PDB file of C-alpha atoms in Angstrom:
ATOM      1  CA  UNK A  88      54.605  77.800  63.400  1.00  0.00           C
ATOM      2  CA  UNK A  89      55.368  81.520  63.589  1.00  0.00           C
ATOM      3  CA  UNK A  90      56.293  81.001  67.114  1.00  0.00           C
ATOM      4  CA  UNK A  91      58.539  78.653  66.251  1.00  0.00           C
ATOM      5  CA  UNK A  92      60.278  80.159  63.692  1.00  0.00           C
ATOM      6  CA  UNK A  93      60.382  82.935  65.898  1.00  0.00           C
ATOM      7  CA  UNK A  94      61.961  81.332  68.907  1.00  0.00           C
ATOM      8  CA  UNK A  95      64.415  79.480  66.300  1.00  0.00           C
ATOM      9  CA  UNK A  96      65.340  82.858  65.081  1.00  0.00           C
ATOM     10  CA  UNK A  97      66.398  84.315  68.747  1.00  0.00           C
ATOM     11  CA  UNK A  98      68.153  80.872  69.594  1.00  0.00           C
ATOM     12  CA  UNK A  99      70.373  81.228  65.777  1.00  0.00           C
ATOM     13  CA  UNK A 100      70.677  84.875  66.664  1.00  0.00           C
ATOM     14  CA  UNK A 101      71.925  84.080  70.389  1.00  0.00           C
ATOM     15  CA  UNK A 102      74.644  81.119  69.142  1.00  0.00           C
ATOM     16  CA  UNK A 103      75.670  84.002  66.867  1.00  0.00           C
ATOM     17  CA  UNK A 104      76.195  86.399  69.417  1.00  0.00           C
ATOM     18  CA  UNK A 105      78.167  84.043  71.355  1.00  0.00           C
ATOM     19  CA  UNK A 106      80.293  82.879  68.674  1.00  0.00           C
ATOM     20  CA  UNK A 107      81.269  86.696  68.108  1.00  0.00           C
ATOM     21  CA  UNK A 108      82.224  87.120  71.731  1.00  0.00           C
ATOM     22  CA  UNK A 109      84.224  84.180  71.504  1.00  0.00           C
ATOM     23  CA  UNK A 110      85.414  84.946  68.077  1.00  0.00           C
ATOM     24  CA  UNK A 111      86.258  88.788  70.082  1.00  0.00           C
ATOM     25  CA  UNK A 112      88.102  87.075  73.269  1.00  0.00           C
ATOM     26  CA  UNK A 113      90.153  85.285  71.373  1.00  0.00           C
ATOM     27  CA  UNK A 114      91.521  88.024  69.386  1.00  0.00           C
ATOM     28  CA  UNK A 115      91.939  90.135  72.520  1.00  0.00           C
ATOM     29  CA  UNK A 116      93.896  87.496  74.099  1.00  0.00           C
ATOM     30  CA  UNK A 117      96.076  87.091  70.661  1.00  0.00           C
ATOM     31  CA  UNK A 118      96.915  91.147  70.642  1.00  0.00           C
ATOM     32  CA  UNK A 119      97.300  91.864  74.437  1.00  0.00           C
ATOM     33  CA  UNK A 120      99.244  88.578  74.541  1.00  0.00           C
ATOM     34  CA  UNK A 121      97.192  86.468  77.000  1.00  0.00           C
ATOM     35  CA  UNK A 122      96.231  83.095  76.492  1.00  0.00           C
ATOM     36  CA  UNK A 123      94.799  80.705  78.604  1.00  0.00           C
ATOM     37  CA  UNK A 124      96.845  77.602  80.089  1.00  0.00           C
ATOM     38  CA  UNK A 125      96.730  75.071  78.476  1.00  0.00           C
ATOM     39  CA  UNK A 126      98.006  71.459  78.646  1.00  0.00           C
ATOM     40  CA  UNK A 127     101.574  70.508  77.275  1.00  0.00           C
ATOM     41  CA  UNK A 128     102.970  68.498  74.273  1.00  0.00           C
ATOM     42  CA  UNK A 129     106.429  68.674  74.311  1.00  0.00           C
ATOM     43  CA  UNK A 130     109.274  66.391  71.769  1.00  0.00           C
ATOM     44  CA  UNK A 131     112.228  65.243  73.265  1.00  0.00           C
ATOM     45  CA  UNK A 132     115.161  66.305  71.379  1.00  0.00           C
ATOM     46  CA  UNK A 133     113.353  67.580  68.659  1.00  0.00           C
ATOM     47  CA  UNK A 134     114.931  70.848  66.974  1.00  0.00           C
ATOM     48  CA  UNK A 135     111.288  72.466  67.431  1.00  0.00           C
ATOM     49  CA  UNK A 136     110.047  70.664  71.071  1.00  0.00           C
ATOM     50  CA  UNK A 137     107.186  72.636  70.899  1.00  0.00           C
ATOM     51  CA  UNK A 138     104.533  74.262  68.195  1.00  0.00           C
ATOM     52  CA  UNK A 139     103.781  77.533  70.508  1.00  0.00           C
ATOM     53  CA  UNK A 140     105.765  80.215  71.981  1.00  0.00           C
ATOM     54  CA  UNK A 141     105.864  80.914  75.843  1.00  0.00           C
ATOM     55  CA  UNK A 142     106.915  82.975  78.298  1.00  0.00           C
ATOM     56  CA  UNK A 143     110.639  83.472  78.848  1.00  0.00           C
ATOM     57  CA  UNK A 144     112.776  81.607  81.733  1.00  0.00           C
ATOM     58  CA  UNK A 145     113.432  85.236  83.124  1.00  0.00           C
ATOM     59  CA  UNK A 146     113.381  86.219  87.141  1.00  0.00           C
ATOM     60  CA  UNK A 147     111.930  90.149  87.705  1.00  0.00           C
ATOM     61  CA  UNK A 148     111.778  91.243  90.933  1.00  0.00           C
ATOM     62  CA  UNK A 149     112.654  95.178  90.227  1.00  0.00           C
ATOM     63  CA  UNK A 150     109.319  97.252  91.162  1.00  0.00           C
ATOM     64  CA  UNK A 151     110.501  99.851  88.900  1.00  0.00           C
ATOM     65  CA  UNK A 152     111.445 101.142  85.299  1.00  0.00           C
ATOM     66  CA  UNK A 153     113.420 103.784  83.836  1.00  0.00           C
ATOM     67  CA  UNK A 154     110.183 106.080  83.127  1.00  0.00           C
ATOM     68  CA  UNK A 155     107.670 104.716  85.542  1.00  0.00           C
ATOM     69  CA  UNK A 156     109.920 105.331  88.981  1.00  0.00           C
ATOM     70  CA  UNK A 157     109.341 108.978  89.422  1.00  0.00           C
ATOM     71  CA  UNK A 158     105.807 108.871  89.165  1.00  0.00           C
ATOM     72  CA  UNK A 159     105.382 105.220  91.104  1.00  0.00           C
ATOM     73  CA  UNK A 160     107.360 106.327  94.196  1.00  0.00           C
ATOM     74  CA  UNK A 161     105.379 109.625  94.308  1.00  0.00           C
ATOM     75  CA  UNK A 162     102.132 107.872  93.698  1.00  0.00           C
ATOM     76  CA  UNK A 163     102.531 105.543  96.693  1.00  0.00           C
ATOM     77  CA  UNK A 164     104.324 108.176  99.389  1.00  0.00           C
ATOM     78  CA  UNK A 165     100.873 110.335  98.112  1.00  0.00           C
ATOM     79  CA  UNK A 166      98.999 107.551  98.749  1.00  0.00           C
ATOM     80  CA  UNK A 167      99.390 107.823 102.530  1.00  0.00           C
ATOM     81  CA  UNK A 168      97.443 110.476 104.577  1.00  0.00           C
ATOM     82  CA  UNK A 169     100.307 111.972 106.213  1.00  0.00           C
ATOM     83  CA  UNK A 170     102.013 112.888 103.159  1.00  0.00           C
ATOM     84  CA  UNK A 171      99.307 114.030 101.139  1.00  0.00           C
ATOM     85  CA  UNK A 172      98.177 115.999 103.996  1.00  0.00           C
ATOM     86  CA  UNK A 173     101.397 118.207 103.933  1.00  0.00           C
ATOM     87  CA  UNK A 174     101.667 118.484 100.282  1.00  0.00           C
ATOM     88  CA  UNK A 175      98.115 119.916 100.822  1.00  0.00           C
ATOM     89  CA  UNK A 176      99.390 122.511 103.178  1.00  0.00           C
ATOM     90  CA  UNK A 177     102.321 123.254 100.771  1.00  0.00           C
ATOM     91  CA  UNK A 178     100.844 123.926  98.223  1.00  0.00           C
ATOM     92  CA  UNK A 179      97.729 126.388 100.378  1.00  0.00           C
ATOM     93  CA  UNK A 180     100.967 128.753 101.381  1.00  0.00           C
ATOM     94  CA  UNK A 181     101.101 129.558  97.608  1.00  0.00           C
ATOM     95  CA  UNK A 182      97.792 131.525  97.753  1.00  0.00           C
ATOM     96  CA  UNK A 183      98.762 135.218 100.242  1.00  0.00           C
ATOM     97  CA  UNK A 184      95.575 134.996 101.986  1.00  0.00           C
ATOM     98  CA  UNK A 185      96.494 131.332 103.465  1.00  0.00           C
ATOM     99  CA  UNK A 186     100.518 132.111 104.240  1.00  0.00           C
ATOM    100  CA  UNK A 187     101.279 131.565 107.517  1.00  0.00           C
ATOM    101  CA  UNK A 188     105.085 132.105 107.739  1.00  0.00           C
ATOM    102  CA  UNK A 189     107.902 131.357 105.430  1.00  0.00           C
ATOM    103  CA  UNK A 190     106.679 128.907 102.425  1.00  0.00           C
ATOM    104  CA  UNK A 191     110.174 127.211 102.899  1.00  0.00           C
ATOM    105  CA  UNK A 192     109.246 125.832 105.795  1.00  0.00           C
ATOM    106  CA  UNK A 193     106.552 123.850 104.451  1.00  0.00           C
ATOM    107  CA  UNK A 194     108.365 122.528 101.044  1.00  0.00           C
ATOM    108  CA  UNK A 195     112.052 121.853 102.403  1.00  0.00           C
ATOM    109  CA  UNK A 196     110.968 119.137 104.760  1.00  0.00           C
ATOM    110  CA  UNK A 197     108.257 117.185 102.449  1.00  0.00           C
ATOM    111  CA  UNK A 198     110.867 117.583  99.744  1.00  0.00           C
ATOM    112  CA  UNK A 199     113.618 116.075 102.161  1.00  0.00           C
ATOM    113  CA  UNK A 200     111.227 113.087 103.234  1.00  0.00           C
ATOM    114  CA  UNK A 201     110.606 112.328  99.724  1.00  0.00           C
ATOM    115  CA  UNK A 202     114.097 112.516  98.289  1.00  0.00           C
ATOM    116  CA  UNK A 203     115.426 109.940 101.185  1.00  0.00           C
ATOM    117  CA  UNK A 204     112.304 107.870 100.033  1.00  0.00           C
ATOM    118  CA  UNK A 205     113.694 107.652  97.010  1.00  0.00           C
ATOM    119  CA  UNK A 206     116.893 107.044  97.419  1.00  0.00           C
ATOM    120  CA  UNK A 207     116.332 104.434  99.399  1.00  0.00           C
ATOM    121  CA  UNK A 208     113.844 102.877  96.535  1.00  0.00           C
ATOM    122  CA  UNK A 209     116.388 103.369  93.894  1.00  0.00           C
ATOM    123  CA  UNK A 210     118.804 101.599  96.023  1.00  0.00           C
ATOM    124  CA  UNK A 211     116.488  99.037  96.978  1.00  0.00           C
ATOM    125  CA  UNK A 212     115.523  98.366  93.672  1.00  0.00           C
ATOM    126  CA  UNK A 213     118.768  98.596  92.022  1.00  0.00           C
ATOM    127  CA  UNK A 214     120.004  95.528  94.449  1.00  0.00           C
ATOM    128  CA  UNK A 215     116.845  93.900  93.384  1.00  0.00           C
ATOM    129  CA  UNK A 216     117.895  94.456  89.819  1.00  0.00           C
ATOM    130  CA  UNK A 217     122.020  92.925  90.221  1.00  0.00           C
ATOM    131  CA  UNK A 218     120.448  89.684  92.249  1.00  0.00           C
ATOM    132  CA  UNK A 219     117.540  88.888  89.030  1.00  0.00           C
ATOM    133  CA  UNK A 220     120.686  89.707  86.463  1.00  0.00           C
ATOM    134  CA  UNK A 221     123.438  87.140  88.571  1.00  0.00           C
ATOM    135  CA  UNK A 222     120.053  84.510  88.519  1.00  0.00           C
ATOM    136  CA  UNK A 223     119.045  85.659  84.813  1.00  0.00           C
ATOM    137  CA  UNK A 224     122.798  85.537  83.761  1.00  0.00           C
ATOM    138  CA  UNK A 225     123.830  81.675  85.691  1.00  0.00           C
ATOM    139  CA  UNK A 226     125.092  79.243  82.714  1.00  0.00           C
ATOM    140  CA  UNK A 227     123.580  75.866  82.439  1.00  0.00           C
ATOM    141  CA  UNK A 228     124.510  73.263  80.153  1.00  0.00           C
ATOM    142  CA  UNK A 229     122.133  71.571  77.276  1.00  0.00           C
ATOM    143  CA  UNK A 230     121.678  68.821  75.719  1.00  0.00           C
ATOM    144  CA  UNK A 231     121.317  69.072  71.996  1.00  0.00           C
ATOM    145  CA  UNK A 232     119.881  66.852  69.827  1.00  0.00           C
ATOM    146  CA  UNK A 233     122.545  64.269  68.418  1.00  0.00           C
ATOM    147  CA  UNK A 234     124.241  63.878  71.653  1.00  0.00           C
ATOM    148  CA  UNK A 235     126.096  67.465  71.864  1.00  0.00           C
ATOM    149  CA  UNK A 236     125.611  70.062  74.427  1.00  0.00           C
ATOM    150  CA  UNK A 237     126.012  74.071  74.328  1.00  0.00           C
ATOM    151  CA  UNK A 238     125.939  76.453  76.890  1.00  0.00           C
ATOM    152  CA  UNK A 239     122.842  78.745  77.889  1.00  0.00           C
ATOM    153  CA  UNK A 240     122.177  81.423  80.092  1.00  0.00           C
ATOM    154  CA  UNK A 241     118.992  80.486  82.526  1.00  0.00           C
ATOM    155  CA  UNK A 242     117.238  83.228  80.805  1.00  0.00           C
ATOM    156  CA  UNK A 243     117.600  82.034  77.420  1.00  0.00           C
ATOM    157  CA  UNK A 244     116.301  78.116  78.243  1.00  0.00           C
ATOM    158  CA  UNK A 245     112.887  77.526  76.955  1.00  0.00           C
ATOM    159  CA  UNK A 246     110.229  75.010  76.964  1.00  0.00           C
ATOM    160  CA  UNK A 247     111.409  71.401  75.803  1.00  0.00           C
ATOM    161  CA  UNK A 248     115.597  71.912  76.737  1.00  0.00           C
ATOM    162  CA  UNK A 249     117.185  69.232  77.821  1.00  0.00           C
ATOM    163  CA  UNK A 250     119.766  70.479  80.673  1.00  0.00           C
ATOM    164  CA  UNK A 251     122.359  68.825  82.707  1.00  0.00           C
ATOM    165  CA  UNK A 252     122.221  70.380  86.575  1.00  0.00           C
ATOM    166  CA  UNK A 253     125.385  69.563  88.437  1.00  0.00           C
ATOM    167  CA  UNK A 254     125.696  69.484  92.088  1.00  0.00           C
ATOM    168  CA  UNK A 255     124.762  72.261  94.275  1.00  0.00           C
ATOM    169  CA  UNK A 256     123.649  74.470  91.118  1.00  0.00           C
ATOM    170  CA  UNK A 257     120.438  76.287  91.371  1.00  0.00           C
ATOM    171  CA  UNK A 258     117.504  74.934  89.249  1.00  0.00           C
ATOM    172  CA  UNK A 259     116.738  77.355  87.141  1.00  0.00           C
ATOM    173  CA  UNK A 260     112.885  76.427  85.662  1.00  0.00           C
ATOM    174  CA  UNK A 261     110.577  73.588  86.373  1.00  0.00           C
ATOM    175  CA  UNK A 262     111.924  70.499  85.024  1.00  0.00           C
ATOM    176  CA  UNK A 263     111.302  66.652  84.935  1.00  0.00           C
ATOM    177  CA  UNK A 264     114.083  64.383  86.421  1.00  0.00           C
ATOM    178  CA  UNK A 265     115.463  62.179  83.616  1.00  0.00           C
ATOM    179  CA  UNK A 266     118.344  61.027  85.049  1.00  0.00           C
ATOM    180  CA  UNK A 267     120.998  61.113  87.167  1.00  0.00           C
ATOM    181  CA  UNK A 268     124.596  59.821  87.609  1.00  0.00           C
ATOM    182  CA  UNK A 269     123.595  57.456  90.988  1.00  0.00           C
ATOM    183  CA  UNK A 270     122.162  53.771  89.457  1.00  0.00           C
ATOM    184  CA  UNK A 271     119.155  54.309  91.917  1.00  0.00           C
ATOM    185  CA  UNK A 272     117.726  57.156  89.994  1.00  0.00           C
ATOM    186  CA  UNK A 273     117.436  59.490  93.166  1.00  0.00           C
ATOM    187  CA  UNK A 274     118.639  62.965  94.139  1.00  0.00           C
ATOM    188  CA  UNK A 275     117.931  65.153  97.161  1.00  0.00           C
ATOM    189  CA  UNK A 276     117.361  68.708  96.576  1.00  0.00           C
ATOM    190  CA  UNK A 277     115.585  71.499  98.869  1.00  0.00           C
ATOM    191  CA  UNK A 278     112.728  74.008  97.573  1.00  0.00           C
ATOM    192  CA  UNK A 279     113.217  76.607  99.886  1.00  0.00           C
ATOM    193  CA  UNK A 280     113.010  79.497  97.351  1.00  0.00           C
ATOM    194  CA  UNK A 281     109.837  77.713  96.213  1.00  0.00           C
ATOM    195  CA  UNK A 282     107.931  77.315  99.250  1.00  0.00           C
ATOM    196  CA  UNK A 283     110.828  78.022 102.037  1.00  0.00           C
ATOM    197  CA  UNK A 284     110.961  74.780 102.954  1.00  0.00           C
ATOM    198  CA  UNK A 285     114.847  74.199 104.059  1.00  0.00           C
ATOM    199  CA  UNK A 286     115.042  70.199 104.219  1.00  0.00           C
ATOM    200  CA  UNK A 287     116.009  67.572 101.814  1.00  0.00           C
ATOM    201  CA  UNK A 288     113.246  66.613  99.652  1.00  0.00           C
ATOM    202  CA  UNK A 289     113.773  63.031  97.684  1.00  0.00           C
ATOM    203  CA  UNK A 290     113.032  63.040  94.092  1.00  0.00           C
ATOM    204  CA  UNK A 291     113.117  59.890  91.341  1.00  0.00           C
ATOM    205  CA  UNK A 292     114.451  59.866  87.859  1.00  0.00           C
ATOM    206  CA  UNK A 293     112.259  58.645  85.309  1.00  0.00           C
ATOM    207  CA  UNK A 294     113.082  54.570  84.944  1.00  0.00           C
ATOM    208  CA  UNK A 295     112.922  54.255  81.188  1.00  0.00           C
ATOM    209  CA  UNK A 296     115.349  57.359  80.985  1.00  0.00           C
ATOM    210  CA  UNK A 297     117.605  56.234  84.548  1.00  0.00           C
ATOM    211  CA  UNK A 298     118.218  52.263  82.047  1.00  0.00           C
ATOM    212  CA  UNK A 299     119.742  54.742  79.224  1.00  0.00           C
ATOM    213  CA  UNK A 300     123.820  54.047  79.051  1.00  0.00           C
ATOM    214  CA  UNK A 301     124.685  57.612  78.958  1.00  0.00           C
ATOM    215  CA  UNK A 302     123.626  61.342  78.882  1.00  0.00           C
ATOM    216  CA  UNK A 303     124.630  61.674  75.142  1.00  0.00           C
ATOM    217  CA  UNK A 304     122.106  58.339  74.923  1.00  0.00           C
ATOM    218  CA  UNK A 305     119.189  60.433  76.386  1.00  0.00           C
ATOM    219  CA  UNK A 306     120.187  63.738  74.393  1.00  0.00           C
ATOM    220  CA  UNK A 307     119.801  61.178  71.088  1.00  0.00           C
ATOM    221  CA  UNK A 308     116.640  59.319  72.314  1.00  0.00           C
ATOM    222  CA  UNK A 309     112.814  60.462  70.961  1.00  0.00           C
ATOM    223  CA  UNK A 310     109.935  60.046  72.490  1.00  0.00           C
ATOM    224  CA  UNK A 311     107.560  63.034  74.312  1.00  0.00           C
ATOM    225  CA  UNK A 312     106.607  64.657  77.208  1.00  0.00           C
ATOM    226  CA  UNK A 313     102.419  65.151  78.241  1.00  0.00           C
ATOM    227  CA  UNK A 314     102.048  67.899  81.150  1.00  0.00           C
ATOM    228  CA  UNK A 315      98.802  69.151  82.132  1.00  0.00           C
ATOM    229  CA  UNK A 316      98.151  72.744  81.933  1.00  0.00           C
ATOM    230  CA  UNK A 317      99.705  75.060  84.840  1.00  0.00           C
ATOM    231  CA  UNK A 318      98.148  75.254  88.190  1.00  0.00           C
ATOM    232  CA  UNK A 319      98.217  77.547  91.394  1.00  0.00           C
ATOM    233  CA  UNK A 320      99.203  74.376  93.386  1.00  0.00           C
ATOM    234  CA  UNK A 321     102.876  73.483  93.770  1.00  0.00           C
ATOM    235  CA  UNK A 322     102.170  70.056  95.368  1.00  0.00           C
ATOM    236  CA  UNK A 323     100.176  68.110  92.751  1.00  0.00           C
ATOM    237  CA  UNK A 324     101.498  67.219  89.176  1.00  0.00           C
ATOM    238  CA  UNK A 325     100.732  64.450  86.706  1.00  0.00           C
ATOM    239  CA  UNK A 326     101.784  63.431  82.837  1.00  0.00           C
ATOM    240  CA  UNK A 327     103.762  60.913  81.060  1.00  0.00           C
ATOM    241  CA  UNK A 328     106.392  60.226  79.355  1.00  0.00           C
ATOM    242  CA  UNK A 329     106.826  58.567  75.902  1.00  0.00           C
ATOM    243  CA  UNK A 330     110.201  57.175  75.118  1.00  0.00           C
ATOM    244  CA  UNK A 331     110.309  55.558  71.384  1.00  0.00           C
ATOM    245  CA  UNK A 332     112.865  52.294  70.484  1.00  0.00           C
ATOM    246  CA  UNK A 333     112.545  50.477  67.878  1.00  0.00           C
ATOM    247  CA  UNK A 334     110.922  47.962  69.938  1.00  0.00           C
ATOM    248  CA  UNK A 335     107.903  50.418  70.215  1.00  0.00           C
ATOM    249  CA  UNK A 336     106.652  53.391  72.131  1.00  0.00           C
ATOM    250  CA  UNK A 337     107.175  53.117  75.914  1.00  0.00           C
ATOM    251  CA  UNK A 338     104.515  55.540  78.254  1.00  0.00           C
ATOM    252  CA  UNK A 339     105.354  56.051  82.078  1.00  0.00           C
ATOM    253  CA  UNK A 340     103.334  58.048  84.352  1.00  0.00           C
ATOM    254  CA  UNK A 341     104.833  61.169  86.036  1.00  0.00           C
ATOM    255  CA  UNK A 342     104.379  62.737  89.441  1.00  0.00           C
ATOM    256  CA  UNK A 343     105.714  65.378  91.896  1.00  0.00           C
ATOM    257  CA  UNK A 344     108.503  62.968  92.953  1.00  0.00           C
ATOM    258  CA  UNK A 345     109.711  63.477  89.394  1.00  0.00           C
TER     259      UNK A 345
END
C-alpha cells in the first residue's frame, strides 16, 4: 500500500507539473502574442465574422527601422572577415607602439566602404518601403452586411470581409471564390507572386453562392465559412461552406480550385 500511495503521489505530482507548464505556455503565448494555428470559424456577413483577433492584411518587406538601421547595417558589414579585419587594424594604430604611418589612412577608406554600404541600404530599403505602402495603400471594395459596400485599403481588410476584385486588380489576401459575373462560375488568374508561376490558373466559384441573383444577394445571405488551420503548403486546402435559406442550412465542400 505505501508503494502505492507513493507512486500515486509522483503520478498527481507529475499531471500537476504538466498542467503548470501548460498553464505557463499559454500565458507566454498570450503576452508575447503568439498563438498557435488554429482552425477557422468564420460568419458570413456577420458585423463580428469572427470571435478572435489576427494578424493584419499588411505587406513588410523593409529590412530596417528608424532605430535599428545603424546598428543592423554595421552588424552585418562586421560580420564579414574582411571588414572586421580592417576595423581591427584601425583601431591597433590608436595605441603609438603599433602606428605604422598616418592613422588616416586606415579610417578614411573603411569609413568610405561603409558609408556607400549604407547608402545603398537606405536606398534599397527605402524603395522596398514605397512598393509595401502602394500594395498596403491599393483600395478594394466590400461588401457590407445588408447589401452595401465601402471602400478599404488592403491593409485594413481582415478576416471574414466580403470583397469584390475587379479585373486585372491584385488580390490582396487569401480568399474563397464566391462568385463571379460569368454564369459558369470560373475565372483565370496567375499566382506568380505566390509561387512565380506566370500561367493562367482556372479557379471555380462556390455553386450555392454562383445560383445567388446578385452581389448585394450574397452581401445579405448568412451562412459560414470552416477553414482548417494554416499550413506551410500552398497546394492543398479543404473546408466548407454553410449557406442558410429558409429552406435549411446548405454545406459544400471547398478546395484549392476555390
Amino acid at each position: 500500500p505505501s508503494a502505492t500511495h507513493a507512486r500515486g503521489s509522483r503520478e498527481s505530482l507529475a499531471d500537476g507539473g504538466a498542467r503548470r507548464r501548460g498553464a505557463f505556455a499559454r500565458a507566454c503565448r498570450w503576452c508575447c502574442g503568439k498563438r498557435e494555428p488554429e482552425a477557422r470559424h468564420i460568419r458570413l456577413n456577420a458585423a463580428r465574422p469572427t470571435p478572435r483577433r489576427y494578424a493584419r492584411n499588411l505587406v513588410v518587406n523593409t529590412k530596417y527601422s528608424f532605430f535599428s538601421f545603424v546598428p543592423k547595417v554595421l552588424y552585418e558589414q562586421f560580420s564579414q572577415f574582411f571588414n572586421l579585419y580592417f576595423l581591427v587594424v584601425a583601431l591597433s594604430q590608436l595605441f603609438p607602439p603599433l602606428q605604422i604611418g598616418l592613422l588616416f589612412t586606415y579610417i578614411a577608406p573603411l569609413a568610405f566602404v561603409l558609408a556607400v554600404t549604407m547608402c545603398k541600404e537606405g536606398f534599397d530599403d527605402y524603395k522596398r518601403y514605397r512598393t509595401d505602402r502602394e500594395i498596403n495603400t491599393e483600395l478594394y471594395t466590400r461588401l457590407t452586411p445588408g447589401g452595401g459596400d465601402v471602400t478599404v485599403a488592403a491593409q485594413d481588410i481582415s478576416v471574414g470581409h466580403v470583397l469584390r476584385v475587379r479585373a486585372n486588380q491584385r488580390v490582396p489576401a487569401d480568399l474563397l471564390l464566391l462568385r463571379t459575373k460569368e454564369s459558369s462560375g470560373i475565372l483565370f488568374l496567375r499566382t506568380d507572386q505566390l509561387d512565380g508561376e506566370t500561367d493562367w490558373k482556372l479557379r471555380l466559384a462556390v455553386p450555392s453562392c454562383q445560383k445567388l441573383p446578385s452581389d448585394e444577394a450574397l452581401a445579405e445571405a448568412s451562412g459560414g465559412v470552416y477553414a482548417p488551420e494554416p499550413t506551410a503548403d500552398i497546394y492543398a486546402f479543404e473546408g466548407d461552406l454553410t449557406l442558410s435559406d429558409p429552406e435549411g442550412d446548405a454545406t459544400e465542400p471547398l478546395s484549392l480550385d476555390n
